[in-house]
Every structure is written in C-alpha cells, then in structure tokens.
Coordinates of C-alpha atoms in Angstrom, one line a residue:
Chain G
M190 CA 0.1 0.3 -0.5
A191 CA 1.3 3.4 -1.3
S192 CA 1.7 5.7 2.0
V193 CA 2.2 9.4 1.9
V194 CA 5.5 10.0 3.3
P195 CA 8.8 8.1 2.7
V196 CA 8.5 4.4 4.5
K197 CA 11.8 5.3 5.1
E198 CA 11.6 8.6 7.6
K199 CA 9.0 6.8 9.3
K200 CA 9.5 6.4 13.3
L201 CA 8.7 1.9 14.0
M202 CA 5.8 3.0 15.0
D203 CA 3.8 5.2 11.6
V204 CA 5.3 2.5 10.7
K205 CA 2.0 -0.1 9.3
L206 CA 2.8 -4.1 9.5
G207 CA 3.1 -4.3 5.8
E208 CA 5.8 -2.5 5.3
L209 CA 7.4 -3.6 8.5
P210 CA 9.6 -5.9 5.8
S211 CA 11.0 -3.1 3.4
W212 CA 11.3 -0.9 6.9
I213 CA 13.8 -3.5 8.2
L214 CA 15.8 -4.0 5.4
M215 CA 15.9 0.0 4.9
R216 CA 17.9 0.7 8.6
D217 CA 21.9 1.0 8.3
F218 CA 23.0 -2.4 9.3
T219 CA 27.1 -1.5 8.9
P220 CA 29.3 -0.7 11.6
K221 CA 28.7 2.4 12.4
G222 CA 24.8 2.1 11.0
I223 CA 24.6 -0.4 14.7
V224 CA 27.0 1.4 16.5
G225 CA 25.4 4.7 15.8
A226 CA 21.0 2.6 16.5
F227 CA 22.6 1.7 20.4
Q228 CA 24.1 5.3 20.8
R229 CA 21.4 6.8 20.1
G230 CA 18.9 3.9 22.5
Y231 CA 21.6 4.5 24.9
Y232 CA 20.9 8.7 25.0
R233 CA 17.6 8.2 24.2
Y234 CA 17.4 6.0 27.7
Y235 CA 19.9 8.7 29.8
N236 CA 18.5 11.5 28.6
K237 CA 14.9 11.4 29.3
Y238 CA 14.9 8.8 32.8
I239 CA 18.8 9.9 33.8
N240 CA 20.3 13.7 32.8
V241 CA 17.0 15.1 34.6
K242 CA 17.0 17.3 38.0
K243 CA 14.9 15.7 40.0
G244 CA 15.4 11.8 39.1
S245 CA 14.0 9.3 40.9
I246 CA 15.0 5.4 41.8
A247 CA 13.0 4.2 38.4
G248 CA 15.6 4.8 36.1
V249 CA 18.4 2.6 37.6
N250 CA 15.6 0.7 38.6
M251 CA 14.5 -0.4 35.0
V252 CA 18.0 -1.0 33.9
L253 CA 18.8 -3.7 36.7
A254 CA 15.2 -5.3 36.2
A255 CA 16.1 -5.7 32.2
Y256 CA 19.5 -7.4 34.0
V257 CA 18.2 -9.1 36.4
L258 CA 15.2 -10.9 33.6
F259 CA 18.0 -11.8 31.3
S260 CA 20.5 -13.0 33.3
Y261 CA 17.8 -15.6 34.2
C262 CA 17.0 -16.1 30.2
L263 CA 20.6 -16.9 30.1
S264 CA 20.8 -19.0 33.5
Y265 CA 17.4 -20.1 32.3
K266 CA 18.4 -24.0 31.3
E267 CA 20.6 -24.4 35.1
L268 CA 17.5 -23.4 36.3
K269 CA 15.0 -26.1 34.4
H270 CA 16.0 -29.2 36.2
E271 CA 15.7 -27.9 39.4
R272 CA 11.9 -27.9 38.6
R273 CA 8.9 -29.4 41.0
R274 CA 7.3 -31.1 38.8
K275 CA 8.5 -32.3 35.0
Y276 CA 4.9 -31.9 32.3
H277 CA 3.3 -29.2 33.1
Chain Z
G195 CA 46.3 34.8 1.2
E196 CA 46.4 35.9 4.4
G197 CA 44.0 33.2 5.6
S198 CA 45.9 29.9 4.9
T199 CA 48.4 28.4 6.8
P200 CA 51.8 28.2 4.5
G201 CA 52.3 24.6 4.3
Q202 CA 48.8 23.2 4.4
P203 CA 47.4 21.2 2.4
G204 CA 44.1 22.0 1.4
V205 CA 41.0 20.6 3.4
L206 CA 39.9 20.7 0.3
G207 CA 42.3 19.3 -1.6
G208 CA 41.5 16.0 -0.3
A209 CA 38.4 15.2 -1.5
A210 CA 38.6 18.0 -4.5
F211 CA 37.9 15.9 -7.0
P212 CA 36.3 18.7 -10.0
F213 CA 32.8 16.8 -10.1
A214 CA 31.1 16.8 -6.8
S215 CA 29.0 19.7 -6.9
P216 CA 30.1 22.4 -4.5
R217 CA 28.3 24.3 -1.6
F218 CA 28.8 27.8 -1.6
Q219 CA 27.3 30.6 -0.2
I220 CA 25.7 33.0 -2.4
Q221 CA 27.3 36.8 -1.9
P222 CA 25.4 39.8 -2.4
K223 CA 27.7 41.5 -3.7
P224 CA 30.2 40.9 -5.8
K225 CA 32.8 39.4 -4.8
L226 CA 36.8 37.9 -4.9
Y227 CA 37.5 34.4 -3.4
V228 CA 40.3 33.2 -3.0
C229 CA 41.6 29.3 -1.9
T230 CA 44.8 28.3 -1.7
I231 CA 46.0 25.5 -0.8
Q232 CA 49.3 24.4 -1.6
L233 CA 51.2 27.7 -3.1
E234 CA 51.6 28.7 -0.3
Q235 CA 54.5 26.2 -0.5
Q236 CA 56.2 27.6 -3.4
Y237 CA 55.8 31.2 -2.7
T238 CA 56.3 33.5 -0.1
R239 CA 55.9 37.2 0.2
G240 CA 58.5 38.8 -0.5
A241 CA 58.1 37.0 -4.4
P242 CA 58.8 39.4 -6.7
L243 CA 55.7 40.8 -8.8
G244 CA 58.2 39.2 -12.1
L245 CA 56.7 35.9 -13.4
R246 CA 58.4 32.5 -12.0
P247 CA 59.3 30.2 -14.9
S248 CA 56.3 28.2 -16.2
G249 CA 57.5 24.7 -14.8
S250 CA 56.0 25.2 -11.6
Y251 CA 52.8 26.6 -12.9
S252 CA 52.0 23.2 -15.6
N253 CA 51.0 21.7 -11.6
T254 CA 49.4 24.5 -11.6
T255 CA 46.5 24.3 -13.2
S256 CA 45.5 20.5 -11.7
R257 CA 42.7 21.8 -9.2
E258 CA 44.9 21.3 -6.8
N259 CA 45.7 24.7 -7.0
C260 CA 44.5 28.7 -6.0
F261 CA 43.2 30.7 -8.4
Y262 CA 40.6 33.6 -8.2
A263 CA 36.6 33.3 -8.4
S264 CA 35.4 35.8 -9.5
I265 CA 31.3 35.7 -8.8
P266 CA 28.9 37.8 -10.3
P267 CA 26.6 40.5 -9.4
S268 CA 23.6 38.6 -10.1
V269 CA 24.4 34.2 -8.9
D270 CA 21.0 34.2 -10.6
H271 CA 22.3 34.5 -14.0
P272 CA 24.9 32.2 -15.1
P273 CA 26.5 33.7 -17.4
A274 CA 26.3 32.4 -21.2
T275 CA 29.9 30.8 -21.9
S276 CA 33.0 30.2 -19.6
S277 CA 35.7 31.8 -21.5
E278 CA 33.3 35.7 -20.9
F279 CA 33.1 34.6 -17.6
C280 CA 36.9 34.0 -17.6
A281 CA 37.7 37.7 -19.5
S282 CA 35.1 39.7 -17.1
S283 CA 37.1 38.0 -14.2
R284 CA 40.6 38.8 -15.6
E285 CA 39.5 42.4 -16.2
E286 CA 38.5 42.7 -12.8
K287 CA 41.3 41.4 -12.0
K288 CA 43.4 43.4 -13.8
K289 CA 42.6 46.3 -13.4
I290 CA 42.5 45.7 -9.4
A291 CA 46.4 44.7 -10.4
R292 CA 46.7 48.3 -11.2
R293 CA 44.9 49.4 -8.1
K294 CA 47.0 48.2 -6.2
Q295 CA 51.2 47.8 -6.0
K296 CA 51.5 44.8 -3.0
R297 CA 49.2 41.8 -4.5
T298 CA 49.7 38.3 -2.6
P299 CA 51.5 35.7 -4.4
C300 CA 48.2 33.5 -4.2
S301 CA 47.1 36.2 -6.1
L302 CA 50.0 36.2 -8.8
L303 CA 49.4 33.2 -9.2
A304 CA 45.8 32.8 -9.6
R305 CA 45.5 35.5 -12.3
L306 CA 47.9 33.4 -14.4
V307 CA 45.9 30.6 -13.4
S308 CA 42.7 31.7 -14.5
R309 CA 43.4 31.9 -18.2
H310 CA 44.9 28.8 -17.9
L311 CA 41.7 27.3 -16.6
P312 CA 38.4 26.9 -18.0
L313 CA 36.1 26.7 -16.2
A314 CA 33.8 29.6 -13.9
P315 CA 35.0 29.1 -10.5
A316 CA 32.8 28.4 -7.8
V317 CA 32.7 28.9 -4.1
C318 CA 32.4 26.2 -2.0
V319 CA 31.9 26.4 0.8
R320 CA 33.0 23.0 3.3
G321 CA 31.2 22.6 6.5
H322 CA 28.1 24.8 5.6
R323 CA 25.5 23.0 6.7
D324 CA 23.1 25.5 5.0
A325 CA 24.9 26.2 1.9
K326 CA 22.5 26.3 -1.6
P327 CA 23.9 24.8 -4.3
A328 CA 23.5 28.3 -7.1
A329 CA 21.6 27.5 -10.3
W330 CA 24.3 27.4 -12.9
T331 CA 26.8 25.1 -11.1
S332 CA 27.7 22.3 -13.1
A333 CA 29.9 19.6 -13.7
D334 CA 33.4 20.9 -15.0
H335 CA 33.2 23.2 -11.9
A336 CA 36.0 22.5 -9.4
L337 CA 35.8 22.8 -6.6
T338 CA 37.0 25.4 -4.2
G339 CA 37.0 26.5 -0.3
G340 CA 38.9 26.2 2.2
T341 CA 40.6 29.5 3.9
F342 CA 40.2 33.3 1.6
C343 CA 42.0 36.3 0.9
R344 CA 41.5 38.9 3.3
R345 CA 40.2 42.2 2.1
H346 CA 44.0 44.3 1.4
S347 CA 43.2 47.7 0.4
G348 CA 38.9 47.7 0.4
V349 CA 39.1 46.3 -3.1
L350 CA 39.1 42.6 -2.5
Q351 CA 36.8 41.5 0.1
A352 CA 36.5 38.1 1.2
T353 CA 35.2 36.6 4.5
R354 CA 35.1 33.5 6.0
I355 CA 32.4 32.4 5.6
F356 CA 32.2 28.4 6.9
H357 CA 29.5 28.0 10.5
T358 CA 27.1 30.4 8.9
G359 CA 24.1 28.4 9.8
Q360 CA 22.0 29.1 12.5
P361 CA 23.2 27.5 16.0
R362 CA 21.4 24.9 17.2
L363 CA 21.1 23.7 20.9
A364 CA 22.6 27.4 21.9
P365 CA 21.7 28.7 24.5
L366 CA 21.9 25.2 25.9
P367 CA 18.3 24.4 26.6
P368 CA 17.9 23.8 30.6
L369 CA 17.1 20.1 31.6
P370 CA 13.5 18.5 32.0
E371 CA 12.7 19.0 36.1
Y372 CA 11.2 15.5 36.0
G373 CA 12.3 12.0 33.8
G374 CA 9.6 10.9 33.1
K375 CA 6.7 8.9 34.4
V376 CA 7.4 5.1 35.7
R377 CA 4.7 2.8 37.6
L378 CA 5.4 0.8 40.4
G379 CA 9.8 1.4 39.7
L380 CA 9.8 -0.9 37.0
I381 CA 7.1 0.0 34.0
P382 CA 7.1 3.1 31.5
E383 CA 4.3 5.1 31.7
E384 CA 3.6 4.6 28.3
F385 CA 2.7 1.1 28.8
F386 CA -0.3 2.3 30.3
Q387 CA -0.9 4.9 27.9
F388 CA -0.6 2.4 24.8
L389 CA -3.1 0.1 26.2
Y390 CA -5.7 2.4 27.6
P391 CA -7.6 2.8 24.7
K392 CA -8.5 -1.2 24.3
T393 CA -8.4 -2.3 27.9
G394 CA -8.9 0.9 30.1
V395 CA -7.4 1.6 33.4
T396 CA -7.5 -2.1 34.9
G397 CA -5.8 -3.2 31.5
P398 CA -1.6 -3.5 32.1
Y399 CA -1.9 -4.9 35.7
M400 CA -4.4 -8.0 34.6
L401 CA -2.5 -8.0 31.7
G402 CA 0.8 -8.5 34.2
T403 CA -1.0 -11.1 37.0
G404 CA -1.6 -13.7 34.3
L405 CA 1.7 -13.3 32.9
I406 CA 2.8 -13.8 36.1
L407 CA 0.4 -16.8 37.1
Y408 CA 1.3 -18.0 33.8
F409 CA 5.2 -17.6 34.3
L410 CA 4.3 -19.2 37.9
S411 CA 2.1 -22.9 36.7
K412 CA 4.6 -22.5 33.4
E413 CA 7.1 -22.8 35.7
I414 CA 8.7 -21.0 33.1
Y415 CA 9.8 -19.2 36.4
V416 CA 10.8 -22.0 38.9
I417 CA 10.8 -21.2 42.0
T418 CA 13.8 -21.8 44.0
P419 CA 15.3 -21.0 47.5
E420 CA 16.2 -17.8 45.7
T421 CA 13.3 -16.9 45.2
F422 CA 12.6 -16.3 49.2
S423 CA 15.9 -15.0 49.6
T424 CA 14.9 -12.5 46.4
I425 CA 11.5 -11.7 48.3
S426 CA 12.6 -11.0 51.0
I427 CA 15.7 -8.5 49.6
V428 CA 12.7 -6.7 47.0
G429 CA 10.6 -5.8 49.6
L430 CA 13.9 -4.8 52.7
L431 CA 14.7 -2.2 50.1
V432 CA 10.3 -1.1 48.5
Y433 CA 10.3 -0.4 52.1
V434 CA 13.8 1.7 52.7
I435 CA 13.3 3.6 49.6
K436 CA 9.8 4.3 49.7
K437 CA 10.5 5.6 53.9
Y438 CA 13.6 7.4 52.5
G439 CA 13.6 8.2 49.2
A440 CA 12.4 11.1 49.0
S441 CA 14.9 12.5 51.7
I442 CA 17.3 11.6 50.1
G443 CA 16.6 13.0 46.4
E444 CA 16.5 16.4 48.3
F445 CA 20.2 15.8 49.7
I446 CA 21.4 15.0 46.3
D447 CA 19.4 17.8 45.2
N448 CA 21.1 20.0 47.7
L449 CA 24.2 19.3 46.3
N450 CA 24.2 19.8 43.1
E451 CA 22.2 23.0 44.0
Q452 CA 25.0 23.9 46.1
K453 CA 27.3 23.0 43.2
I454 CA 25.0 25.4 40.2
A455 CA 25.3 28.3 43.3
Q456 CA 28.2 28.3 43.2
L457 CA 29.1 28.6 40.0
E458 CA 26.5 31.2 39.5
E459 CA 28.0 32.8 41.9
V460 CA 31.3 32.7 39.7
K461 CA 29.3 34.1 37.1
Q462 CA 27.4 36.7 39.2
A463 CA 30.7 37.6 40.7
S464 CA 32.1 38.0 36.9
I465 CA 29.3 40.0 35.7
K466 CA 29.6 42.5 38.6
Q467 CA 33.2 42.9 38.2
I468 CA 33.1 43.9 34.8
Q469 CA 30.2 46.0 35.1
D470 CA 32.0 47.9 38.1
A471 CA 35.2 48.2 35.1
I472 CA 32.3 49.4 32.9
E473 CA 31.4 52.2 35.4
L474 CA 35.1 53.2 36.2
E475 CA 36.0 53.5 32.9
K476 CA 33.0 55.2 32.5
A477 CA 33.2 57.6 35.3
Q478 CA 37.0 58.1 33.7
Q479 CA 35.5 59.6 30.8
A480 CA 33.2 61.4 32.7
L481 CA 36.2 63.3 33.6
V482 CA 38.2 63.5 30.4
Q483 CA 35.5 66.3 30.6
K484 CA 36.7 67.8 33.6
R485 CA 40.5 68.2 32.2
H486 CA 40.0 71.5 32.1
Y487 CA 39.8 72.3 35.0
L488 CA 42.8 71.2 35.6
F489 CA 44.2 74.0 33.8
D490 CA 42.0 76.5 34.6
V491 CA 44.2 76.1 37.7
Q492 CA 47.5 75.9 36.7
R493 CA 47.3 79.1 34.7
N494 CA 45.7 81.2 37.9
N495 CA 49.2 80.1 40.0
I496 CA 51.0 81.0 36.8
A497 CA 48.7 84.4 37.1
M498 CA 49.5 85.0 40.4
A499 CA 53.4 84.2 40.5
L500 CA 53.4 86.2 38.1
E501 CA 51.5 88.9 40.0
V502 CA 53.6 88.7 43.1
T503 CA 56.5 88.3 41.5
Y504 CA 56.4 92.5 40.1
R505 CA 54.4 93.7 43.4
E506 CA 58.0 92.3 44.9
R507 CA 60.3 93.9 42.5
L508 CA 58.4 97.2 43.0
H509 CA 58.9 96.7 46.6
K510 CA 62.3 96.4 45.9
V511 CA 62.3 99.7 44.1
Y512 CA 60.6 101.7 46.2
K513 CA 63.6 100.3 48.7
E514 CA 66.5 100.8 46.8
V515 CA 64.8 104.5 46.3
K516 CA 64.5 105.3 49.6
N517 CA 67.4 104.2 50.5
R518 CA 69.1 106.1 48.7
L519 CA 67.1 109.3 49.1
D520 CA 67.4 108.6 53.1
Y521 CA 71.1 108.7 52.8
H522 CA 71.3 112.1 51.3
I523 CA 69.0 113.4 54.0
S524 CA 70.8 111.8 56.7
V525 CA 74.3 113.3 54.9
Q526 CA 72.6 117.0 55.1
N527 CA 71.6 116.6 59.2
M528 CA 74.6 115.6 59.9
M529 CA 76.6 118.6 58.1
H530 CA 73.5 120.6 59.7
R531 CA 75.2 119.2 63.6
K532 CA 78.9 119.2 62.8
E533 CA 78.4 123.1 61.4
Q534 CA 76.1 123.5 64.5
E535 CA 78.1 121.7 67.2
H536 CA 81.7 123.6 65.4
M537 CA 80.1 126.7 66.1
I538 CA 79.2 126.3 69.2
N539 CA 82.4 124.9 70.7
W540 CA 84.3 128.1 68.3
V541 CA 81.8 129.9 70.6
E542 CA 83.5 128.9 73.3
K543 CA 86.0 128.3 73.2
H544 CA 86.1 131.8 72.3
V545 CA 84.8 133.1 74.9
V546 CA 86.5 130.8 77.8
Q547 CA 89.9 132.5 75.7
S548 CA 88.5 135.8 76.3
I549 CA 87.8 135.0 80.6
S550 CA 91.3 136.4 81.6
A551 CA 92.4 135.7 85.0
Q552 CA 90.8 138.3 87.3
Q553 CA 87.2 138.1 85.4
E554 CA 87.2 134.7 86.8
K555 CA 88.6 134.9 90.7
E556 CA 85.8 138.0 90.2
T557 CA 82.9 135.7 89.1
I558 CA 84.7 132.9 91.5
A559 CA 84.0 135.4 94.5
K560 CA 80.1 136.3 93.4
C561 CA 79.1 132.7 92.6
I562 CA 80.9 131.7 96.1
A563 CA 78.4 134.7 97.9
D564 CA 76.1 134.0 96.4
L565 CA 75.8 130.0 96.8
Q566 CA 76.0 130.9 100.7
L567 CA 73.0 133.4 100.8
L568 CA 71.4 130.8 99.2
A569 CA 72.4 128.5 101.9
K570 CA 70.8 130.9 104.2
K571 CA 67.5 130.8 103.3
A572 CA 67.4 127.2 102.4
Q573 CA 68.9 127.1 106.5
A574 CA 65.5 129.2 107.2
Q575 CA 63.7 127.7 105.0
P576 CA 62.8 124.0 107.0
V577 CA 62.7 124.7 110.0
M578 CA 59.7 126.6 109.2

C-alpha cells in the first residue's frame, strides 16, 4: 500500500505492518550504523530517565530489572532442572 | 592569502574531485574569493612581481591550486560562456592588479592560473550546513573552499563563511525537571497509555497478573530457595526506598544546587566585576570632560606667581629709591649737626679764651657769695 510519506523516514510506530520488512531492510546495518543505533538508544534512555534534575530510582531500577531478566534467561537452562513438576 | 597557513595542504585538496557539486554561499555583492591550498609552500610574501618559470605552473592548472573566483553580481544568471566569465574576471583582476602595488603571491598565481583554466570558478564552503547550490553549477566546476584572502585595500573582500548557519541548541535548553513517569518503579507510563484505549485502566495490571500466574504455572519461572531470598531482599529494598527515598533525593538535590549556586556565584562575580569596570571607565570618561579645570588652576597659579613677582620687584624698587633718598637726608642732617657743633665749640672756645684771670676770680667770689646767701635761705626754710 502506498503511503504519503516515504517509508524510509518513518518511525517504527508509524510503520504499517505490511511495510515492516522493507522498513527493516532500509535500516543501516553497517558497523557504523549499528553503533549509531546503540548510541541513539542509550541517549534516548539516558536523557529521558537519568539526565533530569529530579530523577527517581526508576531510571536505574529499570536497567537492573532488565539485567535480572536477562540473566534469568541465560541461566534458564540450568534452572530447568529445579522444576518441581516435569509436565505442566 | 592571509587566511591560510603555509604548508597546509588544502583540506579541500583531498576531497577536490572536480566533479563534486560545489555547495557555496551566495553573496549579494561581487566578491573575489581565493582558495590557497598548496601555493603558499611555493611562494613567500616577498616574492617579486615577476613571474616564476612556467614549469611550476604546469601543476597549477590542477584542481588543487589557487585561483581567483569572481562571482558576478547576480548569481541567478549564469554567464553565457565560461570564457566570457573568465574574461570578465580577468578584466577585474587587471584593474585590481593595477590598483595595488603589493600583491599576495596567490593572487599573482591565480591570475595566471585562471587564464589556463576554462572553468568558471565556484565558491565552496566546507562544513557549511545551510549552503544552497546555485543554479549554474556544473560538473566542470572545480571545487574551491578553504581559506580566503582578506581585504587588502578595500577592493577585494572575502570573508570566512564557515558556520554561518543558525546555531542549534544554543543556548542549551534547560534540563527537564522530572524524568519520564514510571509505575511501580519498573514499567514506564507509556505502556499503560498504550493499552488504555483497548483495556481501560486495569488492563496492564490484569496483563501483569496473568503473566505472572502463567509463568508460575508453566514453571517458566521456577521457584527455588533463591526466590525467597529475592522476595525478602526486594521487600526490604522497597521498604527502605519508600521510607527514605524522598529525603535522600532532597539531599542529593541540595548538593547539586550547591554546585550550581557556586558556579552562579562565580558568574555573578564576574559580571559584577565587569560592570564595575564599566562604571569606572565611564567615570573616567566623565573626568575627561573636566580636564579643563586642571588647566584653569594652573593658569591661575601662574598668573598669581607673576603678580607676586611683579609686586616684589616693585617693592624692592621702592626700597632702593627710599634708601638713596634717606642717605641724602641723613648726609644733610649730619652736615647740619656738625656745623652746629663746630660753631658752638668755636664760640665756647673763644668765650673761654676771652675770660681773663681776674674776671675769673671775681666771678668765683660772686658765686660763693650767692651760694652762701642761698644756703641761709635754705636753712631758714625747713625750720618753717
């Protein structure tokens, strides 16, 4: 479906589902682009939650929670053996 | 030109592929821009006006070299032919060359080079964000850029035109007061807003509960001894944060504010200093208006000194004259006195001489008789 604004420049939330593959392919996958993407993401988070005058603990808390989840996912393989029931 | 340092390879040189589209700033007045890249190495300021051997010029036609660019007054109308353009620029250059004696070496070379070049030079501003390409750019135009000659005698004027776009983020916008809202300390508010149209207010909470139960029942989340320690620790943390969070936040905010206040103080002190300096300067400027008082006082002093000297001398003259006159008077008095005394002495002497011995005896006897009479009288009187 044709859209008025070229797909290239839309943000992710404005991209329609049908255009998603082309949007993904459009992204810059060079090392520089990837690094840039990480930088942008970092600065977005940083400027929204941490670089404010009266920041709350939520800024750090979210990062810690994400870390907890991530490490849980990594260690799920070993945790599987501690399940109480085999079949759910 | 003055702008570039010798030996500095043109920033442009590396990127000066001749077919790049030049981006440049359109100036309203006709100006001559010079790009000096590698010529400074070859030529010094004291270079004679004579030409160098043409062997070195064979390189100069390459794109890496300096040449004059002359932009016609209306940039919207490109020149009909590049040769005509070159001609006009050549004439201008000749005029300019005749006008001034001292030329920069780059200008000299540029003149020669531009004759060889069939191109209409364009002006490129590197790093210029808001440059707009002109209508008459073509692939033939060599790229220019870099530094520009400064005005020498008011004929040439080229200014640095880097960074003429609007500065962004200046002054820096202030920090936001609060961060993004987060619920339960973990989940950003945007998620709740995202689900609100479909599920209402309780949607995300139901989703959370459902997910937790699902993980527990399918044992995607396994309950281990670690779970209980986790629960205790998290509970403790939540309690501590709820109780002391606000005060710790205030404490840290105070620290921050102190730092900012310090800096602000420095800034204010500096501003005040400068203002004081300005006022002092103004006061001194005002004093300049009152300089004439100094000179008036000096004039008065001199006049007084002159007057005093005059009077002193007058007085001296008076004294001297009086002195002389007094001398004459005292001489006269003295003569008078001397004459008197002399006369008296002379008269006495003669009188004494005229008294004979006998006359003297008679006189003395009479005197004694008189004295006796007087003594009797005197004796008689005190008794009475």
